[in-house]
Coordinates of C-alpha atoms in Angstrom, one line a residue:
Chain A
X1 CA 22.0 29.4 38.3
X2 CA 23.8 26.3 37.4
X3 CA 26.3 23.6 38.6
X4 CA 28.9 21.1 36.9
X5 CA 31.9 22.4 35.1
X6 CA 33.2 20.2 32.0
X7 CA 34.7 20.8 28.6
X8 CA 31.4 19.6 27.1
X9 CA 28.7 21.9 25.2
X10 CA 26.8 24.0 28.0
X11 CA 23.2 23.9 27.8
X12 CA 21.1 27.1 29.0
X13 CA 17.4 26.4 29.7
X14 CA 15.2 29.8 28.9
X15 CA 11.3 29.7 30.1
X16 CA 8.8 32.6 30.7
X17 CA 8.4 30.4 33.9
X18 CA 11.4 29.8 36.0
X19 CA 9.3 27.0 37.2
X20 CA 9.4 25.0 33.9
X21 CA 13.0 26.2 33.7
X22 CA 13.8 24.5 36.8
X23 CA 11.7 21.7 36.3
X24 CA 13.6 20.8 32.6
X25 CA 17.1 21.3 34.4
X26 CA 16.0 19.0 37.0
X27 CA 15.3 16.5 33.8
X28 CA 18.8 17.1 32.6
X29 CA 20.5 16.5 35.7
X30 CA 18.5 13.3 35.7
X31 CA 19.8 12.2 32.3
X32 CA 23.4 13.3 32.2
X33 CA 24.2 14.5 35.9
X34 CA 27.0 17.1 36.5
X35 CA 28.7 15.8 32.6
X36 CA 27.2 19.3 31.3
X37 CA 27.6 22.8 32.5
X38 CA 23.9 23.8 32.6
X39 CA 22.4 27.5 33.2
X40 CA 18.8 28.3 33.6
X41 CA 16.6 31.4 34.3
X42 CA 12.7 32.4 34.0
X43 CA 11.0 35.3 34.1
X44 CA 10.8 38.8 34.1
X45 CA 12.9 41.5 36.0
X46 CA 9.8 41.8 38.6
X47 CA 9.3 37.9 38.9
X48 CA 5.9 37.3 37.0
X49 CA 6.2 35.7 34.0
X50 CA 8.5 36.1 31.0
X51 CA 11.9 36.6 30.3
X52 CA 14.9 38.7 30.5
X53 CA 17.9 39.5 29.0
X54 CA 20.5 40.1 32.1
X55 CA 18.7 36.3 34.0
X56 CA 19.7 35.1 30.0
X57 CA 23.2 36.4 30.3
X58 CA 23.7 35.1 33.6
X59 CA 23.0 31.8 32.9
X60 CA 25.2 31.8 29.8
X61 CA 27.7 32.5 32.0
X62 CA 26.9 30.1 34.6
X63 CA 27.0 27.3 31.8
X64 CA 29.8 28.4 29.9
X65 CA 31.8 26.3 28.4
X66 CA 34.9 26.5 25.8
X67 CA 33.2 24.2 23.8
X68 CA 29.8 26.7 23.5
X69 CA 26.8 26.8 24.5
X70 CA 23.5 26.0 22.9
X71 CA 20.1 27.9 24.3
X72 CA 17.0 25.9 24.8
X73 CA 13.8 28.8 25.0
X74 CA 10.0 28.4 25.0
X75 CA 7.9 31.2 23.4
X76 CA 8.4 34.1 21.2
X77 CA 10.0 36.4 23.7
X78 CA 12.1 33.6 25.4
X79 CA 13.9 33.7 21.9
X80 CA 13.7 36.8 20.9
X81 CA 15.7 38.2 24.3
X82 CA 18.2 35.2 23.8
X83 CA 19.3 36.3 20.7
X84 CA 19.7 39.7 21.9
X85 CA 21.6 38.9 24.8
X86 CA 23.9 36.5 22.3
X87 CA 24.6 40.2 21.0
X88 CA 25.2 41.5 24.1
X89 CA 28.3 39.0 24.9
X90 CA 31.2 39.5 24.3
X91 CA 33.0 39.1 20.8
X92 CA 35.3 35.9 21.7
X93 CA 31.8 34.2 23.0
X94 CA 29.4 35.5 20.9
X95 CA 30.3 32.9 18.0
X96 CA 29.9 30.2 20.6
X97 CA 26.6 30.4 21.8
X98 CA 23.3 29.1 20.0
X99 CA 19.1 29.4 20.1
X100 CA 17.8 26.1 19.6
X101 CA 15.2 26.1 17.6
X102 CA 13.6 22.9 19.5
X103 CA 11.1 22.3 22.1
X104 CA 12.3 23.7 25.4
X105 CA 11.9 20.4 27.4
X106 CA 12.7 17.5 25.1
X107 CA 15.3 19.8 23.1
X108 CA 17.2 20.6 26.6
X109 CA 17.3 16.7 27.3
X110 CA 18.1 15.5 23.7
X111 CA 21.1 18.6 24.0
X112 CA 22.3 17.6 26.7
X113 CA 22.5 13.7 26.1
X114 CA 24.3 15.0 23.1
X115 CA 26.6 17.0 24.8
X116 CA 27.6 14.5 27.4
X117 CA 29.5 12.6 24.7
X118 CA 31.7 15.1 24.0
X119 CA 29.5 16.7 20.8
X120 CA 30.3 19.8 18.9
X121 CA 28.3 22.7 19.5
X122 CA 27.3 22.1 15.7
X123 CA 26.0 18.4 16.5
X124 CA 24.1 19.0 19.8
X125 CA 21.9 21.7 17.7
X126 CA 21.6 19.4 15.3
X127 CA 19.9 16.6 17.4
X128 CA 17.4 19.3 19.3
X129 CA 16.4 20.6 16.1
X130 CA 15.7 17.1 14.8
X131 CA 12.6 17.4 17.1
X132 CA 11.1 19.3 15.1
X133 CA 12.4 18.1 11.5
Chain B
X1 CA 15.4 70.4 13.8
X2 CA 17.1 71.5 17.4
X3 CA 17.5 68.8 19.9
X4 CA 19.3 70.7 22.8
X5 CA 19.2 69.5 26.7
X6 CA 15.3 70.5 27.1
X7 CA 13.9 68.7 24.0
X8 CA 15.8 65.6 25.1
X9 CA 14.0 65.6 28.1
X10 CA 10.6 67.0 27.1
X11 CA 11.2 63.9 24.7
X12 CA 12.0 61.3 27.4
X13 CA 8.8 62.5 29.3
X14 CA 6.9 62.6 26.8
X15 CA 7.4 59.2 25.5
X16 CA 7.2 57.8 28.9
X17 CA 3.9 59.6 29.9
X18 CA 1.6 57.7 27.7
X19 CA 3.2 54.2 27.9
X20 CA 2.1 54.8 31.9
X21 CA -1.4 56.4 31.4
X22 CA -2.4 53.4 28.9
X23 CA -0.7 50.5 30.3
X24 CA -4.5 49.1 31.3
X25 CA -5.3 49.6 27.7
X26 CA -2.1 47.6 26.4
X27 CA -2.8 45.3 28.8
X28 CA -5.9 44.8 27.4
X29 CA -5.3 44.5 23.8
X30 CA -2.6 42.1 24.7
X31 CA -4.4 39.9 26.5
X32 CA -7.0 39.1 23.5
X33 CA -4.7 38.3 21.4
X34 CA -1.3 38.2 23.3
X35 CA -0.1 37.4 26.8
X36 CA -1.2 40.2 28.1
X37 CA 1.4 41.4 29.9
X38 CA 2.6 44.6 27.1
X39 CA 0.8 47.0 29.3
X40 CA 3.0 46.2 32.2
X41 CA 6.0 45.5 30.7
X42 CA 5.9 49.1 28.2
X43 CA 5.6 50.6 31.8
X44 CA 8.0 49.3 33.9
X45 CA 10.4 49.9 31.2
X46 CA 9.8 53.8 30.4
X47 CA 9.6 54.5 34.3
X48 CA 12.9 52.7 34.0
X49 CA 13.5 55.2 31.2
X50 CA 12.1 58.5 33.2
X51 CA 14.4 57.3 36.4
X52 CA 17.6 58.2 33.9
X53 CA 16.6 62.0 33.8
X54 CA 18.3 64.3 34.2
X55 CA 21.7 62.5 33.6
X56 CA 20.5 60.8 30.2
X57 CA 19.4 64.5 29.4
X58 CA 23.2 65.2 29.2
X59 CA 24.4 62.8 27.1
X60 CA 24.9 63.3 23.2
X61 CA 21.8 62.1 20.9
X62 CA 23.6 59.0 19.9
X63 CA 24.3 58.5 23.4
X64 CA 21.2 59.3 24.8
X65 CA 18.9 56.9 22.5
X66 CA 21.9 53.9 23.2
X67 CA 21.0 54.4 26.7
X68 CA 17.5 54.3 26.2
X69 CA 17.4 51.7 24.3
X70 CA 19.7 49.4 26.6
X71 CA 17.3 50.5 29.3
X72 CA 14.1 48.9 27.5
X73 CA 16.4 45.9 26.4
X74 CA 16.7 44.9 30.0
X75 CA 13.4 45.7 31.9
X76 CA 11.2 45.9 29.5
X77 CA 11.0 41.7 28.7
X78 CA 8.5 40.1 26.7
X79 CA 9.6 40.4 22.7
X80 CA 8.7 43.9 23.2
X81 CA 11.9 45.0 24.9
X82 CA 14.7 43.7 22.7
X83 CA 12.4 45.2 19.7
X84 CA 12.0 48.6 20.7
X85 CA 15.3 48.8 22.4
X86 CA 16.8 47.6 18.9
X87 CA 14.9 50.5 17.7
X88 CA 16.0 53.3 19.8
X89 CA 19.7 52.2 19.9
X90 CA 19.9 52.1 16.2
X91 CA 17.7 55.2 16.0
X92 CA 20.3 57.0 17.7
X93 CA 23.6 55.2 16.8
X94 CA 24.8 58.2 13.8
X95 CA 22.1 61.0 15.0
X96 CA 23.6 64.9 15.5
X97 CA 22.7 67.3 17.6
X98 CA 20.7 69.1 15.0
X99 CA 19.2 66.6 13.2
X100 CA 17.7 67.6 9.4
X101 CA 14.5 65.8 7.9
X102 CA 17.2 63.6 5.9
X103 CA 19.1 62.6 9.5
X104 CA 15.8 61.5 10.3
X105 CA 14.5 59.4 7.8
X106 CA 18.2 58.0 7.3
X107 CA 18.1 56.9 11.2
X108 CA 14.5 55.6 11.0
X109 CA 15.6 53.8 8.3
X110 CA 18.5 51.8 10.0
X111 CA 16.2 51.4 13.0
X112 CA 13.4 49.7 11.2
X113 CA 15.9 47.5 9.1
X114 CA 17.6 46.5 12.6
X115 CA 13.8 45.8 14.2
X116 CA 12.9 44.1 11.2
X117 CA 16.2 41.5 11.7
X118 CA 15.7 41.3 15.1
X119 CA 12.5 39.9 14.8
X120 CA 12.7 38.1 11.5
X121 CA 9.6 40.0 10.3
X122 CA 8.3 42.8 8.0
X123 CA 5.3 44.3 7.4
X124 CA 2.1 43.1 7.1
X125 CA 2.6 40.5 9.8
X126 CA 0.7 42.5 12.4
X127 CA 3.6 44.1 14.2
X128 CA 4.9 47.2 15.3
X129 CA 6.4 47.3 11.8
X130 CA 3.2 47.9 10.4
X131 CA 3.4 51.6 12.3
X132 CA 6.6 52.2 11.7
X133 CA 6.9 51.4 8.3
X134 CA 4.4 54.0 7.4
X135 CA 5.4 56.4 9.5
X136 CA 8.9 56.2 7.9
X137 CA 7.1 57.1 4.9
X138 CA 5.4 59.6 5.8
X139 CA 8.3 61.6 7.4
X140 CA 10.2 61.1 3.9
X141 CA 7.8 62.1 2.7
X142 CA 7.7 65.5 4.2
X143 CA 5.0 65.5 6.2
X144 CA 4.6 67.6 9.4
X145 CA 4.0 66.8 13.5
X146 CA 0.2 66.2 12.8
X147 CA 0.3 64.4 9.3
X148 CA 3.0 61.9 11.1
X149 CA 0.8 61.7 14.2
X150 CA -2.4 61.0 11.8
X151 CA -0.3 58.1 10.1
X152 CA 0.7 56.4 13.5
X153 CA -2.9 56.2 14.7
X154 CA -4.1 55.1 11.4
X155 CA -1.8 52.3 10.8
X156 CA -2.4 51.1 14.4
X157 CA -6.0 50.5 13.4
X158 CA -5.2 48.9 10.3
X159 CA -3.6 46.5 12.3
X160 CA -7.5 45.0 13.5
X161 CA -7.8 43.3 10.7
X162 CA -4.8 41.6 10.0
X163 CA -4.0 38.4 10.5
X164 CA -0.7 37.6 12.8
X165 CA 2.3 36.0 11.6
X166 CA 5.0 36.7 14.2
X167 CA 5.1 36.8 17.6
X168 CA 2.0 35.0 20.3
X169 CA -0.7 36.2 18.7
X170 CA 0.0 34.3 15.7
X171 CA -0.4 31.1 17.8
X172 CA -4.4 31.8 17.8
X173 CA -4.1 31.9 13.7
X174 CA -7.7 33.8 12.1
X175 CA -8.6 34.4 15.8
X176 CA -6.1 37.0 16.1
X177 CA -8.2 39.4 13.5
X178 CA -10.2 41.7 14.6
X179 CA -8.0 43.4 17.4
X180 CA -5.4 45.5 16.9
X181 CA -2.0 44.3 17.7
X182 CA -0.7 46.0 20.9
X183 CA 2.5 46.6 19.9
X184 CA 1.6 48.6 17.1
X185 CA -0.8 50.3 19.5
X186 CA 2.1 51.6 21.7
X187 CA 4.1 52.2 19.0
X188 CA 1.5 55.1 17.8
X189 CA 1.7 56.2 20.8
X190 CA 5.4 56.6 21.4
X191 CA 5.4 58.4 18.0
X192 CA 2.6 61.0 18.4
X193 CA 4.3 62.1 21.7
X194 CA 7.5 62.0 20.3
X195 CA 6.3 64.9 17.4
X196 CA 4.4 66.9 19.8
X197 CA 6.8 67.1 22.1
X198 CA 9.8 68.0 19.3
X199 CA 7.1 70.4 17.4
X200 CA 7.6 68.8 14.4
X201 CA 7.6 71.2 11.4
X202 CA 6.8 70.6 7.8
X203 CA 10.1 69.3 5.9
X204 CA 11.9 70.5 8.7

């Protein structure tokens, strides 16, 4: 699920709830409209809660971006199947894709402000992760 | 040790059967000290697993665990699924036909290193790497079907009294002692099917 194409940083929003996930889009649209690609997915293959890896790669692709993309997740699982479908991608975008290690709300926000100015992928971790520095 | 057509699928039935009968009591031991969805999740995923017989069957034993392990990967969700998928597809990535004892540890070897990077953990931390780990030793060690079996079950119960590190449960800090960790409860189990239904043989 996403909108917006642009040569900025893409930001991917992973919840166990696609709720939350939707809600912290909704937030980014907000602050930095269509400047960002922007992906987002929540919960498990049935629909209950959780996470999983094909909704992760699907909104990697739906945010991709030449410049990368950085990956905002939740809890344990929200990370642990991000990394794996980071993996999963191909080899020319595996090296461009990032987990956050950053609170999911204010880390997707903070990202994408970031990334509307034209940040490296480098940078816009960098200023999610200093949420938690 | 042969591993023709049948024992790949007594296998894949066999490890799928109890992840299905105790998916209550996963459930369960998850939701003290977890989310509580393991239970649900270990199911879906090895009915997922059952549903590719009797194609995945077919399919060489490097082949065969890839598949399997992809499978859990995808449905399975929760940490859970990108651990024990990790596990199976590295478990199977240079495994022959007729594996030996030594094909055996060496894959079980690879496939705890690889579960170990995946989730940044090792063990001690109240995780399925508190079975496995033991159980790798145990089969170096020589040990037959029932001595393997013995040392799944037991390391799943030394799991109660640890205290999480990794994962939700370590969220709840000294709370989360006293239960056994579910992961490492399914775990066991996977394990002590997998040897009955392979007939596991002393240093075999």
């Amino acid at each position: 699920m996403s909108s917006s194409n642009s040569a900025n940083v893409g930001i991917v929003i992973v919840s166990h709830s696609i709720k939350i996930a939707e809600g912290a889009a909704d937030m980014v649209r907000q602050m930095v409209g269509n400047a960002v690609p922007l992906g987002w997915t929540g919960g498990d293959v049935d629909g209950g809660l959780g996470t999983n890896v094909a909704g992760i790669l699907a909104a990697i692709d739906a945010a991709w971006s030449p410049a990368g993309v950085a990956i905002l997740v939740d809890l344990g699982g929200a990370e642990t199947n991000s990394e794996m479908a980071v993996e999963m991608l191909p080899d020319d975008r595996r090296a461009r894709v990032v987990v956050c290690n950053a609170p999911v709300v204010e880390g997707a926000v903070i990202a994408a402000t970031e990334a509307s100015g034209g940040s490296s992928l480098s940078a816009v971790k960098r200023s999610a992760e200093e949420l938690y520095a | 040790m042969t591993f023709d057509r049948a024992a790949k699928e007594r296998l894949v039935q066999a490890l799928a059967a109890p992840m299905i009968a105790h998916a209550d009591e996963l459930t369960s031991l998850d939701q003290a000290i977890g989310d509580g969805d393991h239970g649900l999740n270990m199911k879906r995923g090895f009915e997922a697993v059952l549903a590719m017989l009797p194609g995945v069957a077919d399919k060489s034993a490097p082949e065969m665990f890839k598949a399997i392990g992809m499978t859990l990967v995808m449905k399975v969700g929760g940490a859970s699924g990108p651990l024990v998928g990790t596990f199976f597809m590295e478990f199977g990535k240079s495994l022959p036909d007729a594996p030996s004892r030594a094909d055996l540890v060496a894959a079980a070897d690879k496939a705890i290193v690889a579960v170990k990077a995946r989730g940044r953990s090792d063990a001690g931390q109240k995780t399925l790497l508190d079975v496995l780990v033991p159980v790798h030793e145990v089969l170096a060690g020589g040990g037959d079907g029932a001595a393997i079996a013995a040392a799944a079950a037991d390391a799943a119960e030394r799991t109660i009294p640890m205290l999480a590190i990794r994962g939700r449960a370590s969220f709840l800090g000294e709370r989360s002692i006293g239960h056994m960790d579910p992961g490492s409860r399914s775990t066991s189990l996977l394990i002590v099917a997998a040897v009955k239904a392979l007939e596991f043989e002393a240093g075999s």
